[in-house]
CSV table of C-alpha atoms in Angstrom, one decimal:
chain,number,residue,atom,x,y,z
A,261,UNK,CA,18.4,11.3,49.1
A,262,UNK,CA,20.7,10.9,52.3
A,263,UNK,CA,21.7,7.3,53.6
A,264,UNK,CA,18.8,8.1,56.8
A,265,UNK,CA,15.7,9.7,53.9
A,266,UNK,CA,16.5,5.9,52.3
A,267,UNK,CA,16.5,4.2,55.8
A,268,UNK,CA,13.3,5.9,56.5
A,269,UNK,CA,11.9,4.7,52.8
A,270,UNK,CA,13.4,1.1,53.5
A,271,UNK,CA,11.3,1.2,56.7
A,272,UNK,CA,8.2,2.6,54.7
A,273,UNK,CA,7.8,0.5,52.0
A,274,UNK,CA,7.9,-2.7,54.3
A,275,UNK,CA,5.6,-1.3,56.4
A,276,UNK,CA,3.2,-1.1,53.6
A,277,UNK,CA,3.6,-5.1,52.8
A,278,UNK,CA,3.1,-5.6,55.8
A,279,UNK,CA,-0.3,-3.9,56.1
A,280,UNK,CA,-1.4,-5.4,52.6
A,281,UNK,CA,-0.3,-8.9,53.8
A,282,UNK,CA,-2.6,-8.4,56.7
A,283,UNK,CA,-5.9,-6.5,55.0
A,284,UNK,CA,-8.8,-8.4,53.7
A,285,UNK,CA,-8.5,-9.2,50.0
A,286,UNK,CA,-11.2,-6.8,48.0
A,287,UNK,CA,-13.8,-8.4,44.9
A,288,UNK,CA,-15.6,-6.2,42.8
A,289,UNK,CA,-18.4,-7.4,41.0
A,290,UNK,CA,-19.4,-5.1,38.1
A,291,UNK,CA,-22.1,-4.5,35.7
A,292,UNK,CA,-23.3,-1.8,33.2
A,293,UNK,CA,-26.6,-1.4,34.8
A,294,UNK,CA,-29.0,-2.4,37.4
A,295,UNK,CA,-30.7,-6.2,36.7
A,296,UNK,CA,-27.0,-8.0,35.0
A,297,UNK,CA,-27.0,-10.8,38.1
A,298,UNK,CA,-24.3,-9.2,40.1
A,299,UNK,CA,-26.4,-9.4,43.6
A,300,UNK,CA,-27.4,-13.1,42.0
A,301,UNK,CA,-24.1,-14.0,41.3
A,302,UNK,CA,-22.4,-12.9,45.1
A,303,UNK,CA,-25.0,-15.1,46.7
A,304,UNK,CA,-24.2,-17.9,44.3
A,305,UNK,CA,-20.6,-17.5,45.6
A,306,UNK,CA,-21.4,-17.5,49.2
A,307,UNK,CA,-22.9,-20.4,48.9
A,308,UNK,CA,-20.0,-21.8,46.7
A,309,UNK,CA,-17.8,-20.6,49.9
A,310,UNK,CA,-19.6,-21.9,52.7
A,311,UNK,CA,-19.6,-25.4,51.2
A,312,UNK,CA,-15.8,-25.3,50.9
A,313,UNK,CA,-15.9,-24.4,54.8
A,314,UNK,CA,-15.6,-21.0,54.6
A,315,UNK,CA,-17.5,-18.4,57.5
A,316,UNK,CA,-19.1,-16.1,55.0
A,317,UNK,CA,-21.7,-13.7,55.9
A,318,UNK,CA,-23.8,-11.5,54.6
A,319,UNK,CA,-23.3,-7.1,55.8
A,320,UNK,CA,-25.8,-6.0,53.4
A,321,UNK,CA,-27.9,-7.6,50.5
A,322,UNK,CA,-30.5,-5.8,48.7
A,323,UNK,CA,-32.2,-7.9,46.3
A,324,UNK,CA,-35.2,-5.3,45.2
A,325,UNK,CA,-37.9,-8.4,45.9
A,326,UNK,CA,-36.2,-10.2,42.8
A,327,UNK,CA,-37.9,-14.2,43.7
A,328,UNK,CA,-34.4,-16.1,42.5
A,329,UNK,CA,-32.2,-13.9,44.0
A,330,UNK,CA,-34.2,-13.5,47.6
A,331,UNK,CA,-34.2,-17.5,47.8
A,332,UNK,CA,-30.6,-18.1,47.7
A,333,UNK,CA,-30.7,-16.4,51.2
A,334,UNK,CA,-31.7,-19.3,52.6
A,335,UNK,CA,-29.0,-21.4,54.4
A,336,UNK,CA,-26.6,-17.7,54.7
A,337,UNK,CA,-25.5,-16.0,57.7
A,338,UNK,CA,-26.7,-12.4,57.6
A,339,UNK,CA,-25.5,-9.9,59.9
A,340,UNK,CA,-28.4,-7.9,61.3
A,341,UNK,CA,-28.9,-4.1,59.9
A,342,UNK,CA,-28.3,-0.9,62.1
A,343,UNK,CA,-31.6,1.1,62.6
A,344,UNK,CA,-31.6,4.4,62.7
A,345,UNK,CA,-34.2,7.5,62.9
A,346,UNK,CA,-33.4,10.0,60.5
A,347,UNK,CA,-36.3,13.0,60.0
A,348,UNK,CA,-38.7,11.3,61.4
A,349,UNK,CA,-38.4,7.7,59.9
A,350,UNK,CA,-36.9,4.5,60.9
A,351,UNK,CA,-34.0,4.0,58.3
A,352,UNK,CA,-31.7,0.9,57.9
A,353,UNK,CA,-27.6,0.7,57.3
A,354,UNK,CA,-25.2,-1.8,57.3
A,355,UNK,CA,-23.7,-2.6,60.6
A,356,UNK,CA,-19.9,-2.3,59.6
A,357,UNK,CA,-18.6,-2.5,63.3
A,358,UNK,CA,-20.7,-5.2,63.9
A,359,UNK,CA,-19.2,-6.9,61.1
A,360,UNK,CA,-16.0,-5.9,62.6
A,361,UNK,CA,-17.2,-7.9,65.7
A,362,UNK,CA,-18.6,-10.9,64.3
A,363,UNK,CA,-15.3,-10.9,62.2
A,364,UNK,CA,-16.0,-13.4,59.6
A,365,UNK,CA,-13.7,-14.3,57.0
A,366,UNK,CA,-15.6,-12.9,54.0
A,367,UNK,CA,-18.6,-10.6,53.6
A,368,UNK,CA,-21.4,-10.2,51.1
A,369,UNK,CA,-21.2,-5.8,50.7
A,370,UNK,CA,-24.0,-4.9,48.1
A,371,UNK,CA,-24.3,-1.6,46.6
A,372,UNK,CA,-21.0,-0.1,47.4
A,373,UNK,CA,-21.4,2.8,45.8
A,374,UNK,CA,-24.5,3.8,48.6
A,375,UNK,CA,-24.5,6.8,50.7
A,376,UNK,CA,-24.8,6.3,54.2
A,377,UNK,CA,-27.5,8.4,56.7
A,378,UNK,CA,-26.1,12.0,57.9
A,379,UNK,CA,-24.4,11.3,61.1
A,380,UNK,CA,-23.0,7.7,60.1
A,381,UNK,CA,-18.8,7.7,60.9
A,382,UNK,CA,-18.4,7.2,57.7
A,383,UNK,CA,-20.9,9.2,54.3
A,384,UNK,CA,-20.4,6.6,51.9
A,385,UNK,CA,-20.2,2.7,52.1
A,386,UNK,CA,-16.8,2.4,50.5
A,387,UNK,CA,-15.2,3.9,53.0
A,388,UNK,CA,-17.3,1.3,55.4
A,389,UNK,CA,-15.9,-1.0,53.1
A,390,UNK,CA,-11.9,0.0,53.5
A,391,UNK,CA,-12.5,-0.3,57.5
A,392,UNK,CA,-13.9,-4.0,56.9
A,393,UNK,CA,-10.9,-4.7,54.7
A,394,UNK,CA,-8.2,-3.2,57.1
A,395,UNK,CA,-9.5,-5.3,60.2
A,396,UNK,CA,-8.5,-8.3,58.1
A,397,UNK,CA,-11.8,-9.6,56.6
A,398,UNK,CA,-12.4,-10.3,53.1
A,399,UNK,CA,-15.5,-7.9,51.2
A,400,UNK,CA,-17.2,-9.2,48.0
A,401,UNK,CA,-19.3,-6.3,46.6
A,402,UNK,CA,-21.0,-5.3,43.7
A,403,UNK,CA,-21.4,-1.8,42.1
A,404,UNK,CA,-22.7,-0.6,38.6
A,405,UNK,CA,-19.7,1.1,36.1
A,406,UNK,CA,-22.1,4.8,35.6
A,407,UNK,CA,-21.1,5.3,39.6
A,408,UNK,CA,-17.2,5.2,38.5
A,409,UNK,CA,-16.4,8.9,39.3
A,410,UNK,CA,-14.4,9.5,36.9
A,411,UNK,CA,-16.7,8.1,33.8
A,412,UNK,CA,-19.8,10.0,35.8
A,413,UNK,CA,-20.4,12.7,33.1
A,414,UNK,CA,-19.8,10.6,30.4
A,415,UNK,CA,-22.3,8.3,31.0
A,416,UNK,CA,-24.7,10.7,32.1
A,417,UNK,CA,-24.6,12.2,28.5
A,418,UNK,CA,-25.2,8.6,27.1
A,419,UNK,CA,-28.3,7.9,30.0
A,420,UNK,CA,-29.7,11.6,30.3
A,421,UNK,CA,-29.7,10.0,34.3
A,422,UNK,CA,-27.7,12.1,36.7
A,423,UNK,CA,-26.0,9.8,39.1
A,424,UNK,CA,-25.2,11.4,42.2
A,425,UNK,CA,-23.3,8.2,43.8
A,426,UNK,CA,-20.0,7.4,43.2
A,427,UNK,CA,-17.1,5.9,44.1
A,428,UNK,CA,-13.7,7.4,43.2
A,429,UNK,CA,-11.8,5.1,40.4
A,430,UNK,CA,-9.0,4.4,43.4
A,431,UNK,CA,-11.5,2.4,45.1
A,432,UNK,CA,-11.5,0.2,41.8
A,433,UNK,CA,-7.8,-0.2,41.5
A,434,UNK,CA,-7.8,-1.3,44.8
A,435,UNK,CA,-9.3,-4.5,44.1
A,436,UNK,CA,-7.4,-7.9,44.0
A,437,UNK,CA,-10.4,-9.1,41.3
A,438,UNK,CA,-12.6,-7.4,39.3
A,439,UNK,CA,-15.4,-9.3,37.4
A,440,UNK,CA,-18.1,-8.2,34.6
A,441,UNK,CA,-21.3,-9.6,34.7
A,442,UNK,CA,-21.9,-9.3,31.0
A,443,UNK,CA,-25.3,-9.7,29.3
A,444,UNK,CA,-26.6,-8.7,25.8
A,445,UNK,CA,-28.7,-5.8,25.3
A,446,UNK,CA,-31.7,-8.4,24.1
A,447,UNK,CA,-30.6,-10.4,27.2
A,448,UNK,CA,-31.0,-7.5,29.7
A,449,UNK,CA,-34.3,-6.0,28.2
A,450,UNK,CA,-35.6,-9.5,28.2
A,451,UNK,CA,-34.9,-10.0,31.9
A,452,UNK,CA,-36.7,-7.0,32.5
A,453,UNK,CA,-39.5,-7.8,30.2
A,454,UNK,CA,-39.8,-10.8,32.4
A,455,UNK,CA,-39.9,-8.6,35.4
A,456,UNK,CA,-36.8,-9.7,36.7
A,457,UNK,CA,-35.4,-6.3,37.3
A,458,UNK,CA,-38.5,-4.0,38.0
A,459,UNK,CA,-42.0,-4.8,38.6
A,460,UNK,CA,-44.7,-5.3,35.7
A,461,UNK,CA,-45.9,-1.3,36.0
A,462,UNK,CA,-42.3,0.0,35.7
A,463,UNK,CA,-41.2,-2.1,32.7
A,464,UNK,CA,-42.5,0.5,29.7
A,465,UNK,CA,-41.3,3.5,31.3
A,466,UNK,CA,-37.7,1.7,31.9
A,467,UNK,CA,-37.7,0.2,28.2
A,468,UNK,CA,-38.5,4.3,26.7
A,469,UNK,CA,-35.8,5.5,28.8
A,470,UNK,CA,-33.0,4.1,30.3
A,471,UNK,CA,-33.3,0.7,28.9
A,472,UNK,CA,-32.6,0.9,24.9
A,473,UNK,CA,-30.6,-1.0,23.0
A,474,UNK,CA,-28.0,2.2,21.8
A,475,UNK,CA,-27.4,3.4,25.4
A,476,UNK,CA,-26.9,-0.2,27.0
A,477,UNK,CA,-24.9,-1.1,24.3
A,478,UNK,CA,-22.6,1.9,25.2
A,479,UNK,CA,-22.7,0.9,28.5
A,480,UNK,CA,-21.5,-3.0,27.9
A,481,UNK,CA,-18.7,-1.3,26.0
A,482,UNK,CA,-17.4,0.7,28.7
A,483,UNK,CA,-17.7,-1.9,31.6
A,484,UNK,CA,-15.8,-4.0,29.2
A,485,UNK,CA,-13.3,-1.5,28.6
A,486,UNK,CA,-13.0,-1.2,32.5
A,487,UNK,CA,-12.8,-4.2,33.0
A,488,UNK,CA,-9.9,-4.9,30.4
A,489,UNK,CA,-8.4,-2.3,31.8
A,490,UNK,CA,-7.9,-3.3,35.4
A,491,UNK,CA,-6.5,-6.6,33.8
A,492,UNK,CA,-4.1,-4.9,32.2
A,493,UNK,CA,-2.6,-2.9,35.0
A,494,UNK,CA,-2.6,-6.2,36.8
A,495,UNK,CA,-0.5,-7.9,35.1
A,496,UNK,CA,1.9,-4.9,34.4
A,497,UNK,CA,2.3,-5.0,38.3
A,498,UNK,CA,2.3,-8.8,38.9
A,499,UNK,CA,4.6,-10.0,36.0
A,500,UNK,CA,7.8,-8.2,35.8
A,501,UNK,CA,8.7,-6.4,32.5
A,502,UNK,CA,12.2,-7.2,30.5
A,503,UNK,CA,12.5,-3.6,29.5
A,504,UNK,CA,12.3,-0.7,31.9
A,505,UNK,CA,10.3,2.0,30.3
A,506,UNK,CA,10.2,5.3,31.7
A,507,UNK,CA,7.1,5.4,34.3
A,508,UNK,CA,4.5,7.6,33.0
A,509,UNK,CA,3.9,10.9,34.9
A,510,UNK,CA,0.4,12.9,34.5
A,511,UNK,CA,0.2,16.6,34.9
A,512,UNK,CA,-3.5,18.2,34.9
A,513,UNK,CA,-3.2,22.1,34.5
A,514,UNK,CA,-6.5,24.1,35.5
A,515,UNK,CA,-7.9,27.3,36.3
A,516,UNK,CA,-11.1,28.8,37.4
A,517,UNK,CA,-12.9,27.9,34.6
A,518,UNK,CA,-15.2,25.2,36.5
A,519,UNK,CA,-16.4,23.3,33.5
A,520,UNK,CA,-13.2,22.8,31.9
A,521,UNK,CA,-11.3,21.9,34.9
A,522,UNK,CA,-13.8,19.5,35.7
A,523,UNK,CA,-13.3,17.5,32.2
A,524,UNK,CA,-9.4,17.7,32.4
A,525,UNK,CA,-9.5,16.7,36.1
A,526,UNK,CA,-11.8,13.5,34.9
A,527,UNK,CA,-10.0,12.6,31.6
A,528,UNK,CA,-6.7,13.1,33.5
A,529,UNK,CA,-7.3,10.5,36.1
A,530,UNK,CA,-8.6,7.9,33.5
A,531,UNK,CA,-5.7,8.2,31.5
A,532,UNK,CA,-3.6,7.4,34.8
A,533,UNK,CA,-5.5,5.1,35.8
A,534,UNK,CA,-5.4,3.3,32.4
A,535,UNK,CA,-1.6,3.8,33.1
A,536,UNK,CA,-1.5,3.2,36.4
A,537,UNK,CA,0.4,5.6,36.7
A,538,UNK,CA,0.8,9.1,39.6
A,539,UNK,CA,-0.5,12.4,38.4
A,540,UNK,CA,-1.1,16.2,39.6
A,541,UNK,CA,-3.4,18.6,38.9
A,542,UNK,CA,-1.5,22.1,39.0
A,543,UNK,CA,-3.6,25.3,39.4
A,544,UNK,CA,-1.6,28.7,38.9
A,545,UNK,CA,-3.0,31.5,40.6
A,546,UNK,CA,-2.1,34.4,39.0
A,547,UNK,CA,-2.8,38.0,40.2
A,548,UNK,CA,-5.9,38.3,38.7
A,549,UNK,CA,-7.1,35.3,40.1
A,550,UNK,CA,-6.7,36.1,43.8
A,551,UNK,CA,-9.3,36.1,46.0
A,552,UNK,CA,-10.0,39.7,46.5
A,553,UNK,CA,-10.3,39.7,43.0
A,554,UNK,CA,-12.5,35.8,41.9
A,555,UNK,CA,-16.1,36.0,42.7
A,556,UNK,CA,-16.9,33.8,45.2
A,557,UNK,CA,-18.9,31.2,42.8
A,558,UNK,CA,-16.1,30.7,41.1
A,559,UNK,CA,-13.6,30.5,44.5
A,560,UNK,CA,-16.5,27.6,45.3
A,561,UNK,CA,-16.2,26.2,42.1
A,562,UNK,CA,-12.4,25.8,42.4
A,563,UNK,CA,-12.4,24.4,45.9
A,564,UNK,CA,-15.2,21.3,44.4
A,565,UNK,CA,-13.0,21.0,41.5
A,566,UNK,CA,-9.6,20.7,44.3
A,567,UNK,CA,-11.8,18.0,46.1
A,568,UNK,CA,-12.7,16.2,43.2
A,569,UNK,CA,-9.0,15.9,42.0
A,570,UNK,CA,-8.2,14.4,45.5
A,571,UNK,CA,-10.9,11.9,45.6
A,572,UNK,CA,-9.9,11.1,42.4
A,573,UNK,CA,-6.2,10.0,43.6
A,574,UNK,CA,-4.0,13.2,42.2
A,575,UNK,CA,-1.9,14.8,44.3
A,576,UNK,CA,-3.1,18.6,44.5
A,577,UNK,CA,-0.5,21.6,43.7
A,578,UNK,CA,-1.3,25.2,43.9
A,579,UNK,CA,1.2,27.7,42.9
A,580,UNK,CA,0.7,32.2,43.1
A,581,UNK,CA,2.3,33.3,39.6
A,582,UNK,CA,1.6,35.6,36.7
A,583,UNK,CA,4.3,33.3,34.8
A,584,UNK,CA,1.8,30.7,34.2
A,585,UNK,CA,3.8,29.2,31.2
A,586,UNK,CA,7.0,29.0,33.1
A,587,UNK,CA,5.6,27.4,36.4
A,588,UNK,CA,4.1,24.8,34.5
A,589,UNK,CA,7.6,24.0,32.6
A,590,UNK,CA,9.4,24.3,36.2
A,591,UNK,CA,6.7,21.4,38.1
A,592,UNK,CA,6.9,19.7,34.9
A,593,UNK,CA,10.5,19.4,34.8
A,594,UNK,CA,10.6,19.2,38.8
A,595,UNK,CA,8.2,16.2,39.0
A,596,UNK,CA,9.8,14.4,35.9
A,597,UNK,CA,6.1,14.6,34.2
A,598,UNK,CA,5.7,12.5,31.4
A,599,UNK,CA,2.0,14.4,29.9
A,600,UNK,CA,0.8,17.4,30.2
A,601,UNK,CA,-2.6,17.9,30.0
A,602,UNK,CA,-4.7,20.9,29.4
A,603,UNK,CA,-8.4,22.0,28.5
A,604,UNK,CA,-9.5,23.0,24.4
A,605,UNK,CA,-8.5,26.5,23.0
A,606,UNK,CA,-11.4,27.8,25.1
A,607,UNK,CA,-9.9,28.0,28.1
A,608,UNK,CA,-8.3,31.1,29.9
A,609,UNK,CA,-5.2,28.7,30.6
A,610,UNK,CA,-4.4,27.9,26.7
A,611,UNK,CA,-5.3,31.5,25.8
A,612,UNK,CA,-2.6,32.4,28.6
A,613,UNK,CA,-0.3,30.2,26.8
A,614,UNK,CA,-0.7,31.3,23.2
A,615,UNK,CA,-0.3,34.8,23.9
A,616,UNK,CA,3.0,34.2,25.6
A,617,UNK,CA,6.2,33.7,23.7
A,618,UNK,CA,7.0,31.2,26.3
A,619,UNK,CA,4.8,29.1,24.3
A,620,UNK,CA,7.0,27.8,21.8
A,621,UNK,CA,9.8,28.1,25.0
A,622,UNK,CA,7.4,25.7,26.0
A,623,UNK,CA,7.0,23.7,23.4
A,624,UNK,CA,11.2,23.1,23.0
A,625,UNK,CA,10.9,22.1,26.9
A,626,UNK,CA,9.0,19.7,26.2
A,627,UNK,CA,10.3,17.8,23.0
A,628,UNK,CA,13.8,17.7,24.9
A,629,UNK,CA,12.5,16.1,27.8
A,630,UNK,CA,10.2,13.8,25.7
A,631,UNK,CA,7.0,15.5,27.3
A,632,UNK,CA,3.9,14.8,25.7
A,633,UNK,CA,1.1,17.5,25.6
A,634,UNK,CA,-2.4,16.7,25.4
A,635,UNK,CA,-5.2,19.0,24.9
A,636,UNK,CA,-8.2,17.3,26.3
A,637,UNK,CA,-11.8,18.2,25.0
């Protein structure tokens, strides 16, 4: 790096804490399903704020006609809701610029993981979010862990639900606090038993399907998990470490194979995350693979996949060879990566690999350099 590329760094990386010193600071309440207290419990703060002197305000509060939760309303600031006609219908939104406006020093955000109507500046609340927290102001917000976009398919298996609202786990890491609102499984069912969750006609239904003991028991486990998590890398940033250990660098190889990508894209990014560490999902376009030649499903399938890895926080690498072995070894080697990680035997990528007697090449590469490999099923 010349004495002017280190300047230019110098200049960068102040820059940054400067911006950070300036932006909002970012709470996450988080639950392992609908009906924990998390909308309870950011009201109970508010209230907790405002008597200390604090100019809280509520953006957007939805407290699904819940009696205990809808009364500690009373005596907080809400910020009136955008209207909007959308097919026909008079929809509501949270105001963000108007929050902007009002500037207060914290706001109530409920249900951060929510999509916003077509034509909104921003599609998804989180993003409304980041503006709030840039202008300076402070966000409290609450989401539930199965909208985590990296543990969407996972708990989707576990709640037979599919969840089609999510927030990408960098929205999580960005937080200065986390917080689980933790309840037993014979707590939760007996808060909605009580009807404190759903009203008295959708109670049986909920208790056959989503709410059973097994699958919310799952569910406590990996909010917890989360949770711990986010501690951890916490404190690896805040408190400095005696002992330099070599940072931890994540490679993601894929190919067409949609399916497969998909799990080693998602299993990828929660193993940086856990690490908090950079990663980069590789895809090697061979001749084969090129797009006179890849049907056009799976072209689509490959540019969702490219999406997802970016949302996701990876930075996105696309290299034309028939050398597929070899121009993994090269980024690898380039980009100092730490793991490699690829899809089960299944995949046209491993088959590529195995067939090659660049594999064991491969294989010396990486126990010189200390490279783990991980095959990710």
């Amino acid at each position: 790096m010349s004495e002017e590329e280190i300047k230019e760094h110098s200049v960068e990386h102040f820059l940054d804490l400067v911006k950070r010193s300036r932006r909002g600071k970012f709470k996450i309440y988080i639950g392992m399903s609908a009906g924990v207290g998390k909308t309870y419990r950011m009201l109970q703060e508010a209230h907790a704020l405002q008597r200390n002197g604090i100019d809280v305000q509520i953006g957007y509060i939805e407290t699904h006609n819940r009696a205990e939760t809808h009364a500690l309303l009373d005596g907080l600031k809400v910020i009136p809701r955008r209207k909007i006609f959308y097919k026909g219908k008079e929809l509501e939104e949270m105001d963000a610029q108007q929050i902007m406006n009002r500037h207060p020093e914290v706001v109530i955000v409920d249900e951060l993981a929510h999509s916003n109507i077509e034509g909104s500046k921003n599609s998804k609340r989180w993003q409304d979010v980041l503006d709030i927290l840039e202008s300076g102001i402070s966000v409290i917000s609450a989401v539930n862990i199965q909208h985590l976009e990296s543990l969407n398919e996972e708990i989707q298996s576990i709640t037979g639900i599919p969840i089609t609202e999510r927030i990408p786990d960098k929205v999580l890491e960005m937080a200065d606090e986390i917080v689980n609102i933790d309840l037993t499984a014979d707590e939760l069912i007996d808060r909605l038993k009580d009807g404190k969750i759903y009203e008295k006609s959708k109670v049986e239904r909920a208790l056959q399907n989503f709410f059973r003991s097994d699958k919310i028991l799952q569910l406590r486990e990996i909010a917890l998990k989360e949770v711990a998590h986010h501690l951890e890398r916490k404190i690896d940033i805040e408190i400095p470490k005696q002992i330099k250990l070599r940072p931890e660098r994540f490679l993601a190889c894929i190919s067409s194979n949609a399916e497969t990508s998909k799990i080693v894209i998602r299993k990828t990014a929660r193993l940086a995350s856990y690490f908090h560490a950079p990663w980069i999902v590789l895809y090697v376009q061979s001749s084969s693979e090129s797009l006179d030649r890849i049907k056009l499903d799976k072209q689509r399938h490959l540019i969702n996949n490219f999406k997802l890895a970016t949302e996701l926080g990876a930075e996105l690498l696309k290299v034309k060879s028939d050398k597929i072995t070899a121009s993994i070894m090269k980024v690898a080697q380039e980009r100092e990566i730490t793991t490699i990680c690829i899809g089960k035997p299944h995949l046209n990528l491993f088959q590529v690999i195995l067939r090659t007697t660049v594999f064991n090449q491969l294989l010396k590469n990486l126990a010189a350099t200390e490279t783990d490999l991980v095959i990710l099923s």
